[in-house]
Amino acid sequence: MSTDAHHDKATASLAGAILEQTGVPVDKCYQCGKCSAGCPLAADMDYPPSLILRMLQAGGPELEEKVLRSYTIWVCLTCETCYSRCPMEIDIPVMMDYLRHESLRLGMTSPRAKDIIRFHRSFLDSIKYTGRLYEVGLVVDYKARSMHLLQDVKLAPKMYFKGKLNLIPETIKGLPLIRRIFSRSSKAGGEDAR
Amino acid sequence: MSRIGVFICHCGENIGATVDCEKVAAAAAKIPGVVHSVDYKYMCSDPGQNMIKEAIREKNLTGVVVGACSPRMHEPTFRRACEEAGLNPFLCEMANIREHCSWVHEKGDPTTEKAIDLVRVIVEKVRRNKPLVPIKVPVTKTALVLGGGIAGIQAALDIANAGHKVIMVERSPSIGGHMSQLSETFPTLDCSQCILTPRMVEVARHANITLHTYSEIESIEGFIGNFKVKIRKKARSIDMKACTGCGLCSQKCPTRKIPSEFDAGLGTRPAIYVPFPQAVPNKPVIDRLNCTYYLKGKCRLCEKVCPTQAIRFDQEDEIVEADIGAVVLATGFEIKHGDFFPEYGFGKFKDVIDGMQFERLASASGPTLGEIRRPSDGKKPETVVFIACAGSRDPAKGIEYCSKICCMYTAKHAMLYRHKVHGGNAYIFYMDIRAGGKMYEEFVRRAIEEDGVKYVRGRVSRVYEREGKLIVQGADTLLGAQPVEIEADMVVLATAAVANDGAEELAQKMHVSYDAHKFFAEAHPKLKPVETNTAGIFLAGACQAPKDIPESVAQASGAASKVGALFSQDELTREPVIAVVNRSAPPLYSTCVGCFLCQAACPYQAIEREEIRTRDGKLIKTVAKVNPGLCQGCGTCVAVCRTKAIDLQGFSNEQVFAEVMALLDRSEPDAGI
């Protein structure tokens, strides 16, 4: 029941915040469903992308919390299939990015998304410290965070002999600049994404 | 002795695959009187027609039978070919061996036998055909336009501008119709009255247009080009010539609380009133049902204040007769009143209104001068819910059709509301958004994206009151039918568009067919959208089906062009298939005995009385006579005539009996019937 749920376009609605922060106009969606139809991960989501948009259009604390607690926003791969096909040119991936950020900020992350978030963090750490992906570091870091110690362990020797796993990390030249990006965006986001 | 030519068509495979056409032609050749019989792949083609023409010339044919498709398809083609070859076209007939034979039977001997029978029957008929001459009837170049809404106005102006006379009849005291009540029009949001009133004035001033407002059709008779109409001018109780339209009478009238029709009941008017400031004609009318003088015999205040003594309490209805050649029906539509939906509380809650009432609230000429204020307490509503499809697409309520205009006007209403009440919330509950039309979809998107109108997909289940709010109970089917409850200050129902009151009686009066919903029926849904089944009567606007303004105007111009085409000739040519009362030599003069059963039976009032007199004027007998202009050739009089004095040209008793006898007289011994 959303008595006053639909009311707050003018006030601080999540859809309004998305428009303000990312420029993505949620109101433009006319529910054709093409994004959900083409999304490679729609089957794994709790709400398909078009439904997320409709929930944001309808608005209200209840639905907005459902969106922020959804598994969908974490399953989204940012493959941009939806965006490239959307007749209204709504940038759903950017919207999803913002929703993930908000979900983290408000501590509303979906319990099912724990590992995904751990992986995101390991990945970002690798970028932060080396300026690029350090595979071994990523794997070790992720396993430490997730405690999935034996997952995919059989793949390691194969990858090693194919030269896919460098034991010593490579760094890039502009590492201080990368660090600065991280510190700035964590300030802007209010909380460190780590 | 007749010399008849028979031409059997294969119609490609249509006939040829099922019927042995060669055998039919050969069999026909043996029929006495047939001097020429051939078959050909496509008789209607140029070479096929040439075969007929050559045979007529070479063999001096006195009759032609084409065994092919239905006469509805190609009778005109073959008759024209005969005429070109010098044969009277009414001596050519078609035997329908396609629809009546090849299309409905399997291939085989019985099918071919049937085709032969059909040809033989028509040969017997043609043998008795007489040369006929088409009837010419004069055309009265005056059009009657019924209804003075935008469709009627457009049709009247188009016909009048083409140089023909127009008589416009409008039931209410002013022309203008529903369009004059509207606030702004989609998709451009231009002011309805601003674009309409110049047209209304043009109608009033046009030299070719005679305007009868507050008038209705009493009766109409006649036929295309020659209708006679009686118009009842209802007593306005005003001398239209003396009245200057100063308005003093309306100002002083003590009876002021009558709900205004123009304001859809949201405002009031006095008993003597002009419906709206830009009314054409801008002269008042006394509403006798509400006037104190007519009710109680006292008052006459208007008479006392009128500076030109224009009030006529004793005025009576006047009947005006006119000859006209064509009719344009443009009587418009009505919206279904909200009490249709008890669950939405129309009539129970003052702030549940219909679309037309919202138009009046949004209109600068309306009761609130264009401010959106709710009827109950005059407050600006902070939240308004618009309910689309209130009655339309609802077979349970008897209206299965889509009213077509509601999606757009509801978007417009919500948009106007958002423009006029800043910070107000507008919700539209809808089932589908049907925005087909130039700039229509864009208009709806604008309402959603720019004006922040909230669309919720789902039908509202009910509206009820709780603590001074109207609670609208619906569901959002796009959220898995999650229940939605809105606390609204006002609810606007987009009620269904329905046929006008009295549409059925009018249709019967005009001999025009109408559909189950009493909308007038066009002659063909695609190819004859402005014609009716009655020749000379055309349709314009929403009396045919719900329509928006651009469509109504387009159809009105279409109807006007049809009238123009009809009026472009001085005479109309009609088929001479009409009834004729026989005449014979004295002393009989006619086998008609003057019982006039035929006169009572004729649905077209085509039977007249004719007195046969001697040279010195002595009456010998009174007999029936058929008016060739009115007769439609239905044959009812032939059937009722006790003395067989009436016959139908082209379908005489002799011809029809000969056809039947030909079937019974099959010469083949195996022909068991």
mmCIF file of C-alpha atoms in Angstrom, chain B residues 120-250:
data_model
loop_
_atom_site.group_PDB
_atom_site.id
_atom_site.type_symbol
_atom_site.label_atom_id
_atom_site.label_comp_id
_atom_site.label_asym_id
_atom_site.label_seq_id
_atom_site.Cartn_x
_atom_site.Cartn_y
_atom_site.Cartn_z
ATOM 1 C CA ARG B 120 -30.945 -21.418 -69.345
ATOM 2 C CA VAL B 121 -33.021 -19.559 -66.759
ATOM 3 C CA ILE B 122 -31.440 -16.242 -67.631
ATOM 4 C CA VAL B 123 -31.845 -16.909 -71.362
ATOM 5 C CA GLU B 124 -35.583 -17.295 -70.716
ATOM 6 C CA LYS B 125 -35.573 -14.035 -68.836
ATOM 7 C CA VAL B 126 -33.603 -12.104 -71.454
ATOM 8 C CA ARG B 127 -35.940 -13.366 -74.147
ATOM 9 C CA ARG B 128 -38.625 -11.304 -72.367
ATOM 10 C CA ASN B 129 -36.487 -8.278 -71.485
ATOM 11 C CA LYS B 130 -37.620 -4.953 -72.842
ATOM 12 C CA PRO B 131 -35.377 -2.039 -73.709
ATOM 13 C CA LEU B 132 -35.456 0.442 -70.859
ATOM 14 C CA VAL B 133 -34.268 3.999 -70.577
ATOM 15 C CA PRO B 134 -32.588 5.342 -67.416
ATOM 16 C CA ILE B 135 -34.678 7.775 -65.396
ATOM 17 C CA LYS B 136 -33.501 11.329 -64.997
ATOM 18 C CA VAL B 137 -34.459 13.182 -61.846
ATOM 19 C CA PRO B 138 -33.768 16.822 -61.118
ATOM 20 C CA VAL B 139 -31.510 17.847 -58.212
ATOM 21 C CA THR B 140 -32.427 20.568 -55.755
ATOM 22 C CA LYS B 141 -29.132 22.241 -55.007
ATOM 23 C CA THR B 142 -29.728 22.952 -51.353
ATOM 24 C CA ALA B 143 -28.164 20.891 -48.577
ATOM 25 C CA LEU B 144 -29.569 20.285 -45.128
ATOM 26 C CA VAL B 145 -26.932 20.099 -42.399
ATOM 27 C CA LEU B 146 -28.273 18.599 -39.213
ATOM 28 C CA GLY B 147 -26.276 19.674 -36.205
ATOM 29 C CA GLY B 148 -24.248 22.787 -35.572
ATOM 30 C CA GLY B 149 -21.163 21.380 -33.890
ATOM 31 C CA ILE B 150 -17.735 21.546 -35.462
ATOM 32 C CA ALA B 151 -18.583 18.808 -37.993
ATOM 33 C CA GLY B 152 -21.811 20.507 -39.072
ATOM 34 C CA ILE B 153 -20.127 23.889 -39.211
ATOM 35 C CA GLN B 154 -17.299 22.570 -41.367
ATOM 36 C CA ALA B 155 -19.658 20.742 -43.730
ATOM 37 C CA ALA B 156 -21.967 23.762 -44.011
ATOM 38 C CA LEU B 157 -19.127 26.163 -44.732
ATOM 39 C CA ASP B 158 -17.552 23.862 -47.308
ATOM 40 C CA ILE B 159 -20.833 23.357 -49.156
ATOM 41 C CA ALA B 160 -21.735 27.044 -48.927
ATOM 42 C CA ASN B 161 -18.299 28.074 -50.150
ATOM 43 C CA ALA B 162 -18.757 25.800 -53.151
ATOM 44 C CA GLY B 163 -21.684 28.024 -54.073
ATOM 45 C CA HIS B 164 -24.613 25.929 -52.899
ATOM 46 C CA LYS B 165 -27.357 26.820 -50.466
ATOM 47 C CA VAL B 166 -27.261 25.276 -47.010
ATOM 48 C CA ILE B 167 -29.915 25.009 -44.334
ATOM 49 C CA MET B 168 -28.418 24.309 -40.934
ATOM 50 C CA VAL B 169 -30.642 22.965 -38.177
ATOM 51 C CA GLU B 170 -29.382 22.920 -34.597
ATOM 52 C CA ARG B 171 -31.354 21.538 -31.681
ATOM 53 C CA SER B 172 -29.940 23.796 -28.952
ATOM 54 C CA PRO B 173 -30.232 27.600 -28.786
ATOM 55 C CA SER B 174 -26.716 28.153 -30.175
ATOM 56 C CA ILE B 175 -24.420 26.468 -32.630
ATOM 57 C CA GLY B 176 -20.946 25.455 -31.494
ATOM 58 C CA GLY B 177 -21.598 22.014 -30.061
ATOM 59 C CA HIS B 178 -19.250 20.307 -27.639
ATOM 60 C CA MET B 179 -16.230 22.066 -29.034
ATOM 61 C CA SER B 180 -17.474 25.378 -27.650
ATOM 62 C CA GLN B 181 -17.430 23.827 -24.173
ATOM 63 C CA LEU B 182 -13.836 22.653 -24.351
ATOM 64 C CA SER B 183 -10.990 24.467 -22.663
ATOM 65 C CA GLU B 184 -7.963 23.774 -24.783
ATOM 66 C CA THR B 185 -7.475 21.233 -27.515
ATOM 67 C CA PHE B 186 -4.884 18.487 -27.826
ATOM 68 C CA PRO B 187 -2.167 18.163 -29.029
ATOM 69 C CA THR B 188 -1.383 21.831 -29.489
ATOM 70 C CA LEU B 189 -3.214 23.224 -26.463
ATOM 71 C CA ASP B 190 -4.775 25.997 -28.469
ATOM 72 C CA CYS B 191 -7.899 27.501 -27.007
ATOM 73 C CA SER B 192 -10.954 25.732 -28.338
ATOM 74 C CA GLN B 193 -13.247 28.733 -28.473
ATOM 75 C CA CYS B 194 -10.599 30.902 -30.124
ATOM 76 C CA ILE B 195 -10.430 28.583 -33.112
ATOM 77 C CA LEU B 196 -14.131 27.749 -33.173
ATOM 78 C CA THR B 197 -15.959 31.043 -32.715
ATOM 79 C CA PRO B 198 -14.721 32.622 -35.980
ATOM 80 C CA ARG B 199 -16.261 29.638 -37.787
ATOM 81 C CA MET B 200 -19.519 30.066 -35.905
ATOM 82 C CA VAL B 201 -19.692 33.717 -36.892
ATOM 83 C CA GLU B 202 -18.917 32.792 -40.484
ATOM 84 C CA VAL B 203 -21.870 30.405 -40.521
ATOM 85 C CA ALA B 204 -24.177 33.109 -39.218
ATOM 86 C CA ARG B 205 -22.984 35.649 -41.768
ATOM 87 C CA HIS B 206 -22.646 33.420 -44.818
ATOM 88 C CA ALA B 207 -25.009 34.469 -47.588
ATOM 89 C CA ASN B 208 -25.573 30.833 -48.617
ATOM 90 C CA ILE B 209 -26.394 29.508 -45.139
ATOM 91 C CA THR B 210 -29.794 29.716 -43.483
ATOM 92 C CA LEU B 211 -29.498 28.963 -39.789
ATOM 93 C CA HIS B 212 -32.291 27.483 -37.682
ATOM 94 C CA THR B 213 -31.255 27.125 -34.045
ATOM 95 C CA TYR B 214 -33.514 25.750 -31.308
ATOM 96 C CA SER B 215 -35.059 23.699 -34.103
ATOM 97 C CA GLU B 216 -35.527 20.058 -34.918
ATOM 98 C CA ILE B 217 -36.490 17.961 -37.894
ATOM 99 C CA GLU B 218 -40.189 17.227 -37.878
ATOM 100 C CA SER B 219 -40.238 14.972 -40.898
ATOM 101 C CA ILE B 220 -38.370 14.240 -44.066
ATOM 102 C CA GLU B 221 -39.571 12.531 -47.213
ATOM 103 C CA GLY B 222 -38.397 12.116 -50.759
ATOM 104 C CA PHE B 223 -35.205 10.788 -52.202
ATOM 105 C CA ILE B 224 -31.754 11.835 -53.327
ATOM 106 C CA GLY B 225 -31.859 15.227 -54.981
ATOM 107 C CA ASN B 226 -35.493 15.729 -54.016
ATOM 108 C CA PHE B 227 -36.115 15.643 -50.296
ATOM 109 C CA LYS B 228 -38.853 17.629 -48.600
ATOM 110 C CA VAL B 229 -38.136 18.512 -45.029
ATOM 111 C CA LYS B 230 -40.259 20.016 -42.303
ATOM 112 C CA ILE B 231 -38.324 21.866 -39.611
ATOM 113 C CA ARG B 232 -39.896 22.625 -36.262
ATOM 114 C CA LYS B 233 -38.623 25.937 -34.964
ATOM 115 C CA LYS B 234 -39.315 25.662 -31.267
ATOM 116 C CA ALA B 235 -40.822 28.729 -29.633
ATOM 117 C CA ARG B 236 -37.946 30.787 -28.317
ATOM 118 C CA SER B 237 -40.412 33.249 -26.753
ATOM 119 C CA ILE B 238 -38.302 36.017 -28.263
ATOM 120 C CA ASP B 239 -38.851 38.141 -31.327
ATOM 121 C CA MET B 240 -35.502 37.509 -32.980
ATOM 122 C CA LYS B 241 -35.779 40.620 -35.128
ATOM 123 C CA ALA B 242 -36.614 42.978 -32.289
ATOM 124 C CA CYS B 243 -34.111 41.514 -29.800
ATOM 125 C CA THR B 244 -30.760 43.280 -29.775
ATOM 126 C CA GLY B 245 -29.089 40.742 -27.504
ATOM 127 C CA CYS B 246 -28.451 43.358 -24.792
ATOM 128 C CA GLY B 247 -28.797 40.758 -22.046
ATOM 129 C CA LEU B 248 -30.871 42.876 -19.674
ATOM 130 C CA CYS B 249 -33.566 40.204 -19.443
ATOM 131 C CA SER B 250 -31.058 37.578 -18.311
#
